[in-house]
Structures are given as C-alpha cells and as structure tokens.
Short mmCIF file of C-alpha atoms in Angstrom, two decimals:
data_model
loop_
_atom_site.label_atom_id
_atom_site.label_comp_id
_atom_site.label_asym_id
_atom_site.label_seq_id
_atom_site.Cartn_x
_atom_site.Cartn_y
_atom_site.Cartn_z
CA UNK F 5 -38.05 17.89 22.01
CA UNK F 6 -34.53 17.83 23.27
CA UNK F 7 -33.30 17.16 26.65
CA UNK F 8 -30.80 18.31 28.34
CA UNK F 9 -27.91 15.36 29.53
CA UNK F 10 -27.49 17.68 32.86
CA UNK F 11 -30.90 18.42 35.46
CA UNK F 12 -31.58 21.64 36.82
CA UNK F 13 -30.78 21.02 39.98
CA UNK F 14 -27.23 19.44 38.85
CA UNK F 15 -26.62 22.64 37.04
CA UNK F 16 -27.37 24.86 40.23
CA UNK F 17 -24.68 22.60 41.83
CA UNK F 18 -22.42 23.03 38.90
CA UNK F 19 -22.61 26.82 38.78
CA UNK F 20 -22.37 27.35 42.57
CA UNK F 21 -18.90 26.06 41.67
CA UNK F 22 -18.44 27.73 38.69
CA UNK F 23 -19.69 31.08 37.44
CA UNK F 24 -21.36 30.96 33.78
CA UNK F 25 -21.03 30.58 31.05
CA UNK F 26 -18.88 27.45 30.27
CA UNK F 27 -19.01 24.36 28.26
CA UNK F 28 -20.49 21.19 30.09
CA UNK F 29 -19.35 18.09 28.30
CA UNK F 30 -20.99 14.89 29.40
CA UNK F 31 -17.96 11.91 29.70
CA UNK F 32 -20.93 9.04 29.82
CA UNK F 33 -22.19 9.92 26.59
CA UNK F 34 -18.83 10.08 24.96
CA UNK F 35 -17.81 7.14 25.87
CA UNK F 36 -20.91 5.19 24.68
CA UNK F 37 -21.24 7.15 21.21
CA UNK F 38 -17.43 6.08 21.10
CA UNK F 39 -18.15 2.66 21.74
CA UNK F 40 -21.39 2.06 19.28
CA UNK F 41 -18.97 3.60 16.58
CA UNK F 42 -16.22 1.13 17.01
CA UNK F 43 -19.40 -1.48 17.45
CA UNK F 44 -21.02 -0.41 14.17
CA UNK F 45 -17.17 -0.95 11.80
CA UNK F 46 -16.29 -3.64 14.26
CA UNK F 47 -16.72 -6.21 10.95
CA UNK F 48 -13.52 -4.86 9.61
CA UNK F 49 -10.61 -6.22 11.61
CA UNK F 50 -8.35 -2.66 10.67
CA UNK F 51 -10.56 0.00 11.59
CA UNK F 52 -9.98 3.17 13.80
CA UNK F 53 -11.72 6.30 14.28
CA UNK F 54 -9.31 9.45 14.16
CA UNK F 55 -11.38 12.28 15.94
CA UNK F 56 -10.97 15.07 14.42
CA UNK F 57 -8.99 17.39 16.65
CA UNK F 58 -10.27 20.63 15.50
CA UNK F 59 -13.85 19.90 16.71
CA UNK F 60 -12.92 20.05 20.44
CA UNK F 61 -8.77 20.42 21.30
CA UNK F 62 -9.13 19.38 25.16
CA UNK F 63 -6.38 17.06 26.24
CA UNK F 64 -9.17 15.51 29.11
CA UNK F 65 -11.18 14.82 25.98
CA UNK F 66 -8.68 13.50 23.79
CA UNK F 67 -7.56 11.02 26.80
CA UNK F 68 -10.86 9.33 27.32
CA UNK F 69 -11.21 8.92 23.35
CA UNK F 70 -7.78 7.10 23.28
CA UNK F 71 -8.98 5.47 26.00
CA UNK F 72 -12.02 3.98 24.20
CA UNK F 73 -9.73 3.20 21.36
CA UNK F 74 -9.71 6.08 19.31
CA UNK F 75 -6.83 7.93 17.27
CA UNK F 76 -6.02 11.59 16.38
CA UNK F 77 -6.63 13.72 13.20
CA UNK F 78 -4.58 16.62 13.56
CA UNK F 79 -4.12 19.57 10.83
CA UNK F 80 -1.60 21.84 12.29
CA UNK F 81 1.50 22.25 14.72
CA UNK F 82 -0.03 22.77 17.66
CA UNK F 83 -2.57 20.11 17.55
CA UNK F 84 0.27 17.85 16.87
CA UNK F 85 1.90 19.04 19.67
CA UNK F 86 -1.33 18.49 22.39
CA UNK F 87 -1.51 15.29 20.99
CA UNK F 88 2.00 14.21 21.44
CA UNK F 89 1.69 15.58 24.87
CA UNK F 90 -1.75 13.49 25.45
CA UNK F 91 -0.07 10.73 24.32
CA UNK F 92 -0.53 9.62 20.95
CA UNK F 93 2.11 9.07 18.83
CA UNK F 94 2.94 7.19 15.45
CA UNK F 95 0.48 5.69 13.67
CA UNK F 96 -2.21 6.85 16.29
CA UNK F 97 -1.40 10.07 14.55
CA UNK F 98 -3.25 11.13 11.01
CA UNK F 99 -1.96 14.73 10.04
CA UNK F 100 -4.65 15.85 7.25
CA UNK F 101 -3.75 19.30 6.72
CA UNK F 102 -3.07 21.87 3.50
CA UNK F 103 -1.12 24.94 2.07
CA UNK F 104 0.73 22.52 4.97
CA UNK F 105 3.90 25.31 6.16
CA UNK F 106 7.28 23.16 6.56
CA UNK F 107 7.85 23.09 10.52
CA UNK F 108 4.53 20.91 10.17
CA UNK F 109 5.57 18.33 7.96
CA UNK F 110 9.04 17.86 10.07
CA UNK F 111 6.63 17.53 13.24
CA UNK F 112 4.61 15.23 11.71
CA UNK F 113 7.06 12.91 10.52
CA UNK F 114 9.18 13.24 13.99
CA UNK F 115 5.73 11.98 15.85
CA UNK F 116 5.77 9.17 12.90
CA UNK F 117 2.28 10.40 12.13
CA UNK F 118 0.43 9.11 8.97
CA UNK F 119 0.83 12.31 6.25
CA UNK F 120 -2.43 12.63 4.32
CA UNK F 121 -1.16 14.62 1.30
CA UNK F 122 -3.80 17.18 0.15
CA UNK F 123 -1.78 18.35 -3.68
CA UNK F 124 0.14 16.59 -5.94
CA UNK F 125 2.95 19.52 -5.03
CA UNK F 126 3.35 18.43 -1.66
CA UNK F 127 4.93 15.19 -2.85
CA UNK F 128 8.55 17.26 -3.73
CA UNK F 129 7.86 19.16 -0.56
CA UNK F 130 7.80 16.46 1.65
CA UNK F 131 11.23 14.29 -0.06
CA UNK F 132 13.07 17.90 0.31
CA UNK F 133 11.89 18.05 3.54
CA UNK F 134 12.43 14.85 5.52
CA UNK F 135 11.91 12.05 2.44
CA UNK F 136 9.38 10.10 1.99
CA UNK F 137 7.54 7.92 4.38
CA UNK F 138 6.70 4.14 3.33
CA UNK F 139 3.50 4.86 4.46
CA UNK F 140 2.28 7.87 3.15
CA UNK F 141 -2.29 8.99 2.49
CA UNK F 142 -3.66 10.94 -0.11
CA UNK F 143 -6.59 13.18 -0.89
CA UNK F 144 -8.90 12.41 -3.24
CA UNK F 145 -11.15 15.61 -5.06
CA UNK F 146 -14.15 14.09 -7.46
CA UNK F 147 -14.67 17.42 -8.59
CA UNK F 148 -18.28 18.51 -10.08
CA UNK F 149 -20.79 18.04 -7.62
CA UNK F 150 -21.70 15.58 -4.88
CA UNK F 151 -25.57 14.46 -4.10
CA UNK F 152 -27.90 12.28 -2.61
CA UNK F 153 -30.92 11.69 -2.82
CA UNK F 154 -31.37 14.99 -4.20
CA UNK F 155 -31.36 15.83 -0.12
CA UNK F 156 -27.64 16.16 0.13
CA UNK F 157 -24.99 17.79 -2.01
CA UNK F 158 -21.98 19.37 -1.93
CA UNK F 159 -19.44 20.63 -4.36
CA UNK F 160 -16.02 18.88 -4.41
CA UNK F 161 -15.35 21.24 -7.18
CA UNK F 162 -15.55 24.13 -5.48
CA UNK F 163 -13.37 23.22 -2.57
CA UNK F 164 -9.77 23.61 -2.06
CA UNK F 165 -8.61 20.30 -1.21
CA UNK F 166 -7.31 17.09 -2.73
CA UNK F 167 -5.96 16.23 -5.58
CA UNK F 168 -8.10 15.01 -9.06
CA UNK F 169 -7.78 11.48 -10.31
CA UNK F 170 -5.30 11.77 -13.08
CA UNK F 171 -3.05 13.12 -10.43
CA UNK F 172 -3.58 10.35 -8.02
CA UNK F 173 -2.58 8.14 -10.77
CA UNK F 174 0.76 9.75 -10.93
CA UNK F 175 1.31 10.56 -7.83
CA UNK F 176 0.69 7.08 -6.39
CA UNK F 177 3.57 6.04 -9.19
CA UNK F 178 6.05 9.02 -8.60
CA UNK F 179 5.62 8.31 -4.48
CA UNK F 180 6.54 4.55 -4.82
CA UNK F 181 9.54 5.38 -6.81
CA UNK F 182 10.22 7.30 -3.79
CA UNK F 183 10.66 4.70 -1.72
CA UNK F 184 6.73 4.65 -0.55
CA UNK F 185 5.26 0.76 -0.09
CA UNK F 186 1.80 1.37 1.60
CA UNK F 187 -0.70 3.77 0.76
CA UNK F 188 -4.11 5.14 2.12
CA UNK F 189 -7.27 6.82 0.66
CA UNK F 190 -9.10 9.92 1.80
CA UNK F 191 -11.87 11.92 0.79
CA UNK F 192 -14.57 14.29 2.27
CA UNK F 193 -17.56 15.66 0.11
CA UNK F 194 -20.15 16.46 2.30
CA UNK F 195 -20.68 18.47 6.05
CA UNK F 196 -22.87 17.15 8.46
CA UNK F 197 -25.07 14.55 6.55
CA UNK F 198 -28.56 13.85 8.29
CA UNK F 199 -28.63 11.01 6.03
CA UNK F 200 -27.95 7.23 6.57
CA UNK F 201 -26.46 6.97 2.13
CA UNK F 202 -24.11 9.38 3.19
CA UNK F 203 -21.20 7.03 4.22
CA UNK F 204 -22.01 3.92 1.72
CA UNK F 205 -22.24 6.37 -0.87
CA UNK F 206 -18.98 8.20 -0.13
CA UNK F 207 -17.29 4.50 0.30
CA UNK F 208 -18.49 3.11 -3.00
CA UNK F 209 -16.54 6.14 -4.43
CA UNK F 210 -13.16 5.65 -2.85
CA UNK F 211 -13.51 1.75 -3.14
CA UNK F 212 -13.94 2.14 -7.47
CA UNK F 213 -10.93 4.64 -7.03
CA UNK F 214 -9.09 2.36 -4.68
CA UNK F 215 -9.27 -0.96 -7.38
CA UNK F 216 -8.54 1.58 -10.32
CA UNK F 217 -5.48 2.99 -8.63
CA UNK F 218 -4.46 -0.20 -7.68
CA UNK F 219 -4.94 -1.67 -10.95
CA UNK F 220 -3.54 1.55 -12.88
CA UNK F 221 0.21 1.91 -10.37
CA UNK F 222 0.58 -1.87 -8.48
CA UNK F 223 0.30 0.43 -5.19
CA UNK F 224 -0.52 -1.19 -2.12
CA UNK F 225 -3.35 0.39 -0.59
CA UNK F 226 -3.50 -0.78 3.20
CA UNK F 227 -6.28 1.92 4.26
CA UNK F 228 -8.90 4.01 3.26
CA UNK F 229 -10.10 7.25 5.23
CA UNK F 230 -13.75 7.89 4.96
CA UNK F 231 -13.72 11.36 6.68
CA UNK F 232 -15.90 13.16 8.62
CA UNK F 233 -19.35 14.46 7.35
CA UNK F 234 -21.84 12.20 9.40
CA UNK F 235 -23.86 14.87 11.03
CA UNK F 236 -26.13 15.39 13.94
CA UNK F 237 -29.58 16.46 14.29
CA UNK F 238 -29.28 20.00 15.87
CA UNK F 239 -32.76 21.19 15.01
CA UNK F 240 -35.65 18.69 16.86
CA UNK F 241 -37.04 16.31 14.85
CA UNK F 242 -34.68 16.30 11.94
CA UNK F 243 -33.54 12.42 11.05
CA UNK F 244 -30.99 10.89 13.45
CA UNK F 245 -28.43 9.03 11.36
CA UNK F 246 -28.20 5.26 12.89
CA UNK F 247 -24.71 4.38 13.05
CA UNK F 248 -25.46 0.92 12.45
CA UNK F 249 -26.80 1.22 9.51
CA UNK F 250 -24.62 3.40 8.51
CA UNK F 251 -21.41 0.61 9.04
CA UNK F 252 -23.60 -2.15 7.47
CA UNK F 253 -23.98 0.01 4.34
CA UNK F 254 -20.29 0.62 4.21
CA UNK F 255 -19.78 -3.09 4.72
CA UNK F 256 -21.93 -4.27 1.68
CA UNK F 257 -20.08 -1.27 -0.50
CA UNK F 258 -16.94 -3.08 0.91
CA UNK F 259 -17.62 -6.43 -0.32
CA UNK F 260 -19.27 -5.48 -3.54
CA UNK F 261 -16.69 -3.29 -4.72
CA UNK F 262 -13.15 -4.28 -2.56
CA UNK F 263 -13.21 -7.85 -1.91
CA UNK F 264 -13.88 -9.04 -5.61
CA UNK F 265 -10.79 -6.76 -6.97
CA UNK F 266 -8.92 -8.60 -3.81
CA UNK F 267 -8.60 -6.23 -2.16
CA UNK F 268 -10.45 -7.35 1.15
CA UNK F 269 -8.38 -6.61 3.55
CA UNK F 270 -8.03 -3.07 3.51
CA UNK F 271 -7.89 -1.09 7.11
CA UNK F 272 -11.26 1.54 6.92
CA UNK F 273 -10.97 4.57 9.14
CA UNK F 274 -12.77 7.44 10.08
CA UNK F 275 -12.05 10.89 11.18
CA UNK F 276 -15.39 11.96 13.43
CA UNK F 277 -15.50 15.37 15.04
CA UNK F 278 -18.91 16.43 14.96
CA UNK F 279 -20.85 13.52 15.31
CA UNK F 280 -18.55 11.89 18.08
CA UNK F 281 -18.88 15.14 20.31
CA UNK F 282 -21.41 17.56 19.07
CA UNK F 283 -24.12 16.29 21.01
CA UNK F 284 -22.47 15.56 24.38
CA UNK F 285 -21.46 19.20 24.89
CA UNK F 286 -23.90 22.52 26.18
CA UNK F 287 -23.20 25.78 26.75
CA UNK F 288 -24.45 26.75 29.67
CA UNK F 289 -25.48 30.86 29.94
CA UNK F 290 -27.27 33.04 32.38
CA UNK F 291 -30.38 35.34 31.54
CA UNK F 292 -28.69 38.74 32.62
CA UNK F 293 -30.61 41.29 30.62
CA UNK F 294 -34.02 41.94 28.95
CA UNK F 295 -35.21 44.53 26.36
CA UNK F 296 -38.57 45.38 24.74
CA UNK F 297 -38.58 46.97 21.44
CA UNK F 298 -39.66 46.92 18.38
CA UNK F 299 -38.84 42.69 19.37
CA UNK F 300 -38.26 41.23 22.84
CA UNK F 301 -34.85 40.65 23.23
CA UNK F 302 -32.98 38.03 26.56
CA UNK F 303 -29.30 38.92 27.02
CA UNK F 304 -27.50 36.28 28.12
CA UNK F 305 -23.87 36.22 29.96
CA UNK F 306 -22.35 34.32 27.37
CA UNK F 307 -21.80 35.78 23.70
CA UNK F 308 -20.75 34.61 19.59
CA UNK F 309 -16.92 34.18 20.85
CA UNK F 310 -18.17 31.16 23.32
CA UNK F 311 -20.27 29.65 20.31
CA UNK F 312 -19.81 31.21 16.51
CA UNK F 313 -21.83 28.94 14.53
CA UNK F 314 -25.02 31.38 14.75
CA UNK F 315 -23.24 34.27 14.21
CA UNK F 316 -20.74 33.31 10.69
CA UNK F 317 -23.81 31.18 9.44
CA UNK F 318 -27.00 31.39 11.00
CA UNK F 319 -26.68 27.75 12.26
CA UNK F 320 -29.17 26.69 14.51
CA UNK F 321 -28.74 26.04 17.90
CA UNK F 322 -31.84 24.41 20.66
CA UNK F 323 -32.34 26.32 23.46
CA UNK F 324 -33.80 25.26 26.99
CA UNK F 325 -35.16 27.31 29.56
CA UNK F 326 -33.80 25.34 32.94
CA UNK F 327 -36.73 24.52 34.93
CA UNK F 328 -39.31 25.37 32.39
CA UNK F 329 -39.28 22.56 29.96
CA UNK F 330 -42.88 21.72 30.64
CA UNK F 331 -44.01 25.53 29.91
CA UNK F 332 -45.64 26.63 26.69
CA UNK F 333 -42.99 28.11 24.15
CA UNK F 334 -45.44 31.13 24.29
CA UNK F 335 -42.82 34.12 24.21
CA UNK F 336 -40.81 34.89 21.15
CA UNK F 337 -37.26 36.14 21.51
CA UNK F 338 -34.53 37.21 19.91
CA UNK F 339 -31.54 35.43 22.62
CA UNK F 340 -28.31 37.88 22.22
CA UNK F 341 -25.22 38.14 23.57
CA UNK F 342 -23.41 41.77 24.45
CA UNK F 343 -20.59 41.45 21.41
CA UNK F 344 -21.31 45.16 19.41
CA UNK F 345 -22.11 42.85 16.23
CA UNK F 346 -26.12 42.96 14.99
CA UNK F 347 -25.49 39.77 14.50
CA UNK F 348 -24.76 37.98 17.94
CA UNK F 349 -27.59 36.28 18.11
CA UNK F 350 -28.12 32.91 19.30
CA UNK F 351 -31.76 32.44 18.41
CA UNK F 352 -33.77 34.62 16.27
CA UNK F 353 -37.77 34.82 16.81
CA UNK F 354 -36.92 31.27 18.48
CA UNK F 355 -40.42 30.38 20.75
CA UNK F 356 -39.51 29.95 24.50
CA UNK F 357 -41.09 29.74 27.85
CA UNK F 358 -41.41 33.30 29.98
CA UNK F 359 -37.54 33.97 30.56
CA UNK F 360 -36.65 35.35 33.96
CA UNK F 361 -33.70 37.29 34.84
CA UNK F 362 -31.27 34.77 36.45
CA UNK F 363 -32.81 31.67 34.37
CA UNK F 364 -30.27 28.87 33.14
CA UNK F 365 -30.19 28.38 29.59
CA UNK F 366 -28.65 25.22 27.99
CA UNK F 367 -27.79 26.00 24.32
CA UNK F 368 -27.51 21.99 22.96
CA UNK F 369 -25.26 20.16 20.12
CA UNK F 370 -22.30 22.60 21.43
CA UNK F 371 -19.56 19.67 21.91
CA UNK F 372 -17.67 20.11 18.34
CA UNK F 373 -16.87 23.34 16.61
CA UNK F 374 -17.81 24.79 20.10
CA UNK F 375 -15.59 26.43 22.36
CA UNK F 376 -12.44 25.34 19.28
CA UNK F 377 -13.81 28.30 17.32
CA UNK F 378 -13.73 31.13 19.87
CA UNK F 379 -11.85 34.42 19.81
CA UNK F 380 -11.12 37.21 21.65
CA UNK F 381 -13.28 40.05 19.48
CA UNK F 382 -14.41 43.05 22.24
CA UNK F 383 -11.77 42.30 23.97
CA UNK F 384 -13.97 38.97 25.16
CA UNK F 385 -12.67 36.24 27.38
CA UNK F 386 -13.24 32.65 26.14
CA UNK F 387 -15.50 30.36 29.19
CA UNK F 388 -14.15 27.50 30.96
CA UNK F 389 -14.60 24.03 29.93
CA UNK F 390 -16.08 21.57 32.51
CA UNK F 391 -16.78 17.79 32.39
CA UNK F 392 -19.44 16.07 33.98
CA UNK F 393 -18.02 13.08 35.04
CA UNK F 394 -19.90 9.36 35.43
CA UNK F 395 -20.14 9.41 38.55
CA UNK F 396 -21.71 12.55 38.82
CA UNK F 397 -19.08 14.75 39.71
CA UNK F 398 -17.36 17.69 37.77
CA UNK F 399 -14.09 18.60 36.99
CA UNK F 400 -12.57 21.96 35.55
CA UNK F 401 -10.62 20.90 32.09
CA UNK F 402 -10.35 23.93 31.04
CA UNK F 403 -10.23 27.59 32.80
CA UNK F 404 -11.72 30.35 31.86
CA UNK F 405 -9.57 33.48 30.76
CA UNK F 406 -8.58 36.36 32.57
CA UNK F 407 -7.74 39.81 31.77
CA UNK F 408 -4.24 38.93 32.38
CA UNK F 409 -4.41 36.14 29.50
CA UNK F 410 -5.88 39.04 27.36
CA UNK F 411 -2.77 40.99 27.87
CA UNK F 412 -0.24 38.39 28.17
CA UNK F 413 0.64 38.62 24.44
CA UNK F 414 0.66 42.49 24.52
CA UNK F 415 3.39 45.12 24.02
CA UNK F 416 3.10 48.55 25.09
#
C-alpha cells in the first residue's frame, strides 16, 4: 500500500492556496534519498551523482541537489543554460546529449562542462568546432541484447546511442592525438531496473571495457559514468532496489575487475533522474466529473499533458483517494482526464474507494518524467509546481500557465 508523503488535511491547506492540479514535491525526502546515495558510493573517494536534468528541470530543485552535493547531466541548450543560471558550472556540468546541433557543443565547452561523446563522428565535429577538451567522455553501445536474471533486458542494439567497441578503440587513440589526456566511460542499457544486479552488472561491463581500452590506446581513464536505469517501484509491492546493496555490488565489481589492472583509482559517477526524484513528487487532481456507461468513469481536473506516462505507454501510476485510504477499493474506474484523446487515462479498471465529486486524488511516483514531459495539446495549460518544504510550509517554484503564455508565442 502506498502512502502519500503529504496528509489530507495538509493538502486542504495546500490547495486553499493553490487551485489544482499541480505537482507537490516533498524537499525532506529529496534530500535524504540524496544523501543515502552519496552514503551508499561513499567508498570511492571520486564519486558524484549528475541528476539527470530532463527528469525534473526546476531551478528550486536543482539548488537543493547541488546543495546535497550533487552535479548536473544536461542534454541540450537550454538545460545548459538553467543550469549555468542555478549555478553549476565546469566540471559540475556533464553534457550527454546526441545528433548534438553545434550552438550546443560551443555552450558546453564555454560552461567547461564534461562532453560525453555519443558517435565516433562527433570527434571531427567537436575539433572544428571549439578543439578538443583534455578531458573529454564517451559512450559506450554493447550492442545485442542486455539481461538479467532473465527479469531484465534491454536491447543496446536497438538503440541509437553510443558508439561500438572497435570504435572506442580508435576513437580513444584519434582523441589523444588531439590533444585529449583524461578520459571517462559511459553507458546505459537498461530503464528503470527493479533489480538490485542491475548496477554491478552494468559496472562489471564498463570496468572489462575500461582495462581493455586502457590496455589497447595508453588512455587515461579518470572516470566512469554508470548512468541512470535504477528504477522505482511504481506499482505496490513490486521489489524496492536497496541502494546499499546496490553500491556494495558495484564496489566488489570495482575491485575485482579495476584495481588488479591498476586501475583503482578511477572517479565512478552516476546520472540519477528517476530514482533520485520519482518518488518524492505527486500530482495532486480534483474529482470534477463522473459518468456511468458501459464503465464508470471519475474526471479529474488535471489531464495526460500534466503526466504523459499513462497515456504514450500505459505506465502505471498509484492512485489515492484523500481521506479514504482505509475504505475498501470496492468501485472500479476508469480515472480520465478531459484531453479529446481515448486514451487519457490515468488508471484503467484501477479498484478505488467510492469517489466523490470534489475528492483529492494523489497520483504517486510523479517527481521525474513528470511535469518535464508536458505539452500544450487542446490548447492545455501545464500546472504549477509546488514544494513542500521541511518545515512544513510551501512554496510556489513553478506557476501555472495562463492563456496569455498560450498565446505569447503566437502570430496573427
């Protein structure tokens, strides 16, 4: 059963302030999932977590995780810009980004951000461009497929990023002729993991690759990125991956595989989105409408362009009824938004208590790929963004659009 982070009565306050729906982020739980991350790699003396920008772009939230420590993984110009304006600069920077256009590559290397090169290509881009950086990150892409425990797979092979091995090899040896000394490692082959292997496994792969490359072109390699791909349980009951275990794996990959081919002090980072955020975000929505046909069907004040995932991919998304979470889930509903799509739908046949017209719903695990993936479809106005602070209080970090934002970028 999940709970809520926010009480009933803390959302009445909340939304006597402001009108639903919005995103409620909770700053206390950051912070601590923040901290047991750091905790859990704290063994190697190098390591940083880049959150991944694209998971929630709020400058409040991208303060309090440099405050606890963290860095930025940006993938296009105007991420780079909120960071820089947040803040971060140089190597607090990773820019991981592909078919990259130039204006971001000359941002990137004004900010003195770490490049992460996703093609072999890019290498002649970048020297044409603004030369190449001494310290300079490339993608790695296994190819074939990428499993687990026959529970988790992906397929590399299929995906458009990264370069393959033998072009590593040469591209680590054409870079340093370049002028590049130090280089980094990066590779992501699975989303959202609800696996502990996940990580160790991923590791063991770039560490081999890391002492072949190293052995193969004399290039220093000073850090290796493990990515994102360490998921979060959005359905109840599904495994909850133990961060601790997760960095204790990674550290017995590390000194099986790094520190014999001496190679032990290489920096590990991480680029989190999901897993640092997901959780400590809601949306918060009103019951507004009700209809009984051939299903029952709650309409709810918010729609798919406050939260996509359920609508591009049927991802699924807890619901609680405010107030109700010791009722039976004895009514089955269909919870929709008002978008003229058949498929805005935030639950399908999903079991709740009775829903009343003017209940609160809190629709959980909305933190990352949240609010960053709205739109403006219908002519639909994307929520405000609120934070519940630790001491209890709230604060706007984001306002809600208007008509006149709508029209702003209109001609007539």
């Amino acid at each position: 059963m999940k709970k809520p982070f926010v009480t009933l009565d803390k959302l009445k306050e909340i939304t006597a302030r402001y009108p639903t729906p919005f995103h409620l982020y909770d700053e206390r739980g950051i912070r601590e999932n923040a901290r047991r991350l750091k905790q859990a790699f704290a063994w190697n003396p190098g390591y940083r977590e880049y959150f991944a920008v694209k998971a929630t772009p709020n400058p409040t939230i991208l303060k309090i995780l440099r405050e606890e420590g963290c860095g930025a993984d940006c993938s296009s110009l105007t991420e780079l810009m909120l960071v820089q304006e947040v803040g971060f600069s140089g190597s607090e920077i990773m820019f991981s980004s592909n078919e990259t256009p130039d204006e971001e590559f000359i941002l990137a290397h004004k900010l003195g951000a770490v490049i992460n090169l996703d093609d072999f290509t890019h290498i002649d881009i970048l020297k044409d461009l603004v030369g190449i950086p001494e310290t300079i990150s490339c993608r790695y892409n296994p190819g074939g497929k990428f499993s687990i425990s026959n529970s988790i797979m992906d397929s590399p092979g299929d995906a458009k990023y990264g370069f393959t091995k033998e072009q590593l090899i040469e591209g680590f040896t054409k870079l340093m002729g370049l002028g590049a000394k130090h280089f980094g490692l990066h590779a992501f082959l699975a989303s959202n993991t609800l696996t502990d292997k996940y990580y160790p496994a991923l590791a063991a792969v770039l560490f081999h690759l890391a002492a072949e490359l190293k052995e193969k072109t004399g290039a220093d390699i000073t850090f290796i990125n493990l990515s994102g791909g360490v998921g979060i349980p959005y359905r109840p009951g599904e495994h909850v991956n133990h961060i601790e275990a997760i960095g204790e794996g990674v550290r017995r990959a590390y000194e099986e595989i790094l520190v014999p081919s001496g190679m032990g002090n290489v920096a590990l980072y991480t680029e989190l989105g999901r897993y640092m955020l997901g959780p400590y975000g809601v949306l918060v929505t009103r019951a507004i409408r009700e209809k009984h046909i051939y299903k029952e069907y709650i309409g709810v004040d918010a729609c798919a362009v406050n939260l996509m995932r359920p609508a591009m991919y049927g991802a699924y998304h807890h619901i609680t009824v405010m107030g109700k979470e010791d009722e039976p889930a004895d009514h089955k509903y269909d919870v929709v938004g008002s978008l003229c799509e058949n498929n805005d739908k935030f639950a399908i046949d999903r079991m709740l208590p009775k829903v009343d017209m003017g209940d609160l719903l809190v629709i959980h695990d909305t933190g990352a790929h949240g609010y960053s993936m709205g739109y403006n479809y219908n002519g639909k106005l994307r929520s405000a963004e609120i934070l519940l602070r630790e001491d209890g209080s709230t604060q706007m970090i984001r306002r809600a659009e208007t008509p006149a934002d709508y029209f702003a970028t209109l001609r007539f």
